[in-house]
Amino acid sequence: MEKLKYTRVEECCEILDSMRIPITASDRKEGKYPYYGANGIQDYVNDYIFDDELVLLAEDGGNFGSKEKPIAYRVSGKCWVNNHAHVLKPKEEIDVDYLCYSLMFYKVDGMINGATRKKLTQTAMKKMKIPLRNIVEQKKIVQQLNKIIEIREKAKKELNLLDNLIQARFVELFGDAVYNDKKWETDTVKNLCKEIYGGGTPSKAHPEYYKDGDIPWVSAKDMKTDVLKDSQIKINQLGVDNSTARLVPVNSVIMVIRSGILKHTLPVAVNKVPITVNQDLKVFIPGERILTRFLAVQFKMQEKDILSGVRAVTADNIEFNSLKQRRMIVPPIDLQQKYLMFLERIDKSKFVIHKFLYCTTHNTKSIIKPRPNTKESGKIRGRETTCRRILTF
């Protein structure tokens, strides 16, 4: 097989970063044109800079290192782009979708810098390489990947249906969690928990607190699932001993109380391994009258009501004292257990779907890097998924 060749981004694209113009939220005038940032649409404004088929690649604040969320995405037509995304226009010999797929899950380890906010500089971006193929092969690959994306979207819809089923079963057994129409016994979050506390951040001025870290240090960006097993950043015992971060026991409820995500979502999770958390999160250790996961689910069932009280001072936040006084329903433990047994059955179905979604994104760094004894057509051998065979870089 002929050795696959590569081309640099600076060779195959016109880089339009110089045309970007950031607009502060207070200066934006509402309109019909999308205003894009590192990870997608940030707002809609009344004017546009670009009117073309482009690929936007995160410069800073992107999903760097994520196996599920891409760092590049396609835009089409009239739009405005701020300075948090590189703007790439492929040259004639490069298909725009092929370029996008090639960069979506690009391995940027060693290319990004910044301690707290990772940044992919233009200099580093220009050196990124994508497989160089003729336009016919590019379009064939794009067709294959489009089919996989379509299947993934169907799988995500199935997950949403299962989440709706979880809520429907809760209402069937317990009624409305806010209004308590079934007249269950209630008590405050404070009284139902043995302990409630926040987290902390080991000083970044002491890299020794993070060196060879093996303790997950969870922040809002890690709160993307309802089960916590890992984090993007880890600390060591020295970091715990020299900060306000505390080791959180397994099977505690973790909630984000300060983050921009509180504009629309209340992240709540249960940790399956010992962790630490930063100051934007709170830890709830339930007492004997309420089961851990039942408390977590009930927080989610009251999500809209809790978020209605979110304040934006320096950042969107939940008033903590008010949260501790929030009343929770307290059904008999055996009924809580019955509901959690139902959740375990749903979990098995969700696990299968999550496993599929993981397989279709794992190692998706680019588009088809042929392996020994395989064809470039994307066909599979053994039990490997089609998507992985197509996408693995």
mmCIF file of C-alpha atoms in Angstrom, residues 114-118:
data_model
loop_
_atom_site.group_PDB
_atom_site.id
_atom_site.type_symbol
_atom_site.label_atom_id
_atom_site.label_comp_id
_atom_site.label_asym_id
_atom_site.label_seq_id
_atom_site.Cartn_x
_atom_site.Cartn_y
_atom_site.Cartn_z
ATOM 1 C CA GLY A 114 -1.814 27.619 29.468
ATOM 2 C CA ALA A 115 -2.162 26.441 33.070
ATOM 3 C CA THR A 116 -5.850 27.106 33.671
ATOM 4 C CA ARG A 117 -7.227 28.023 30.229
ATOM 5 C CA LYS A 118 -5.713 25.872 27.504
#
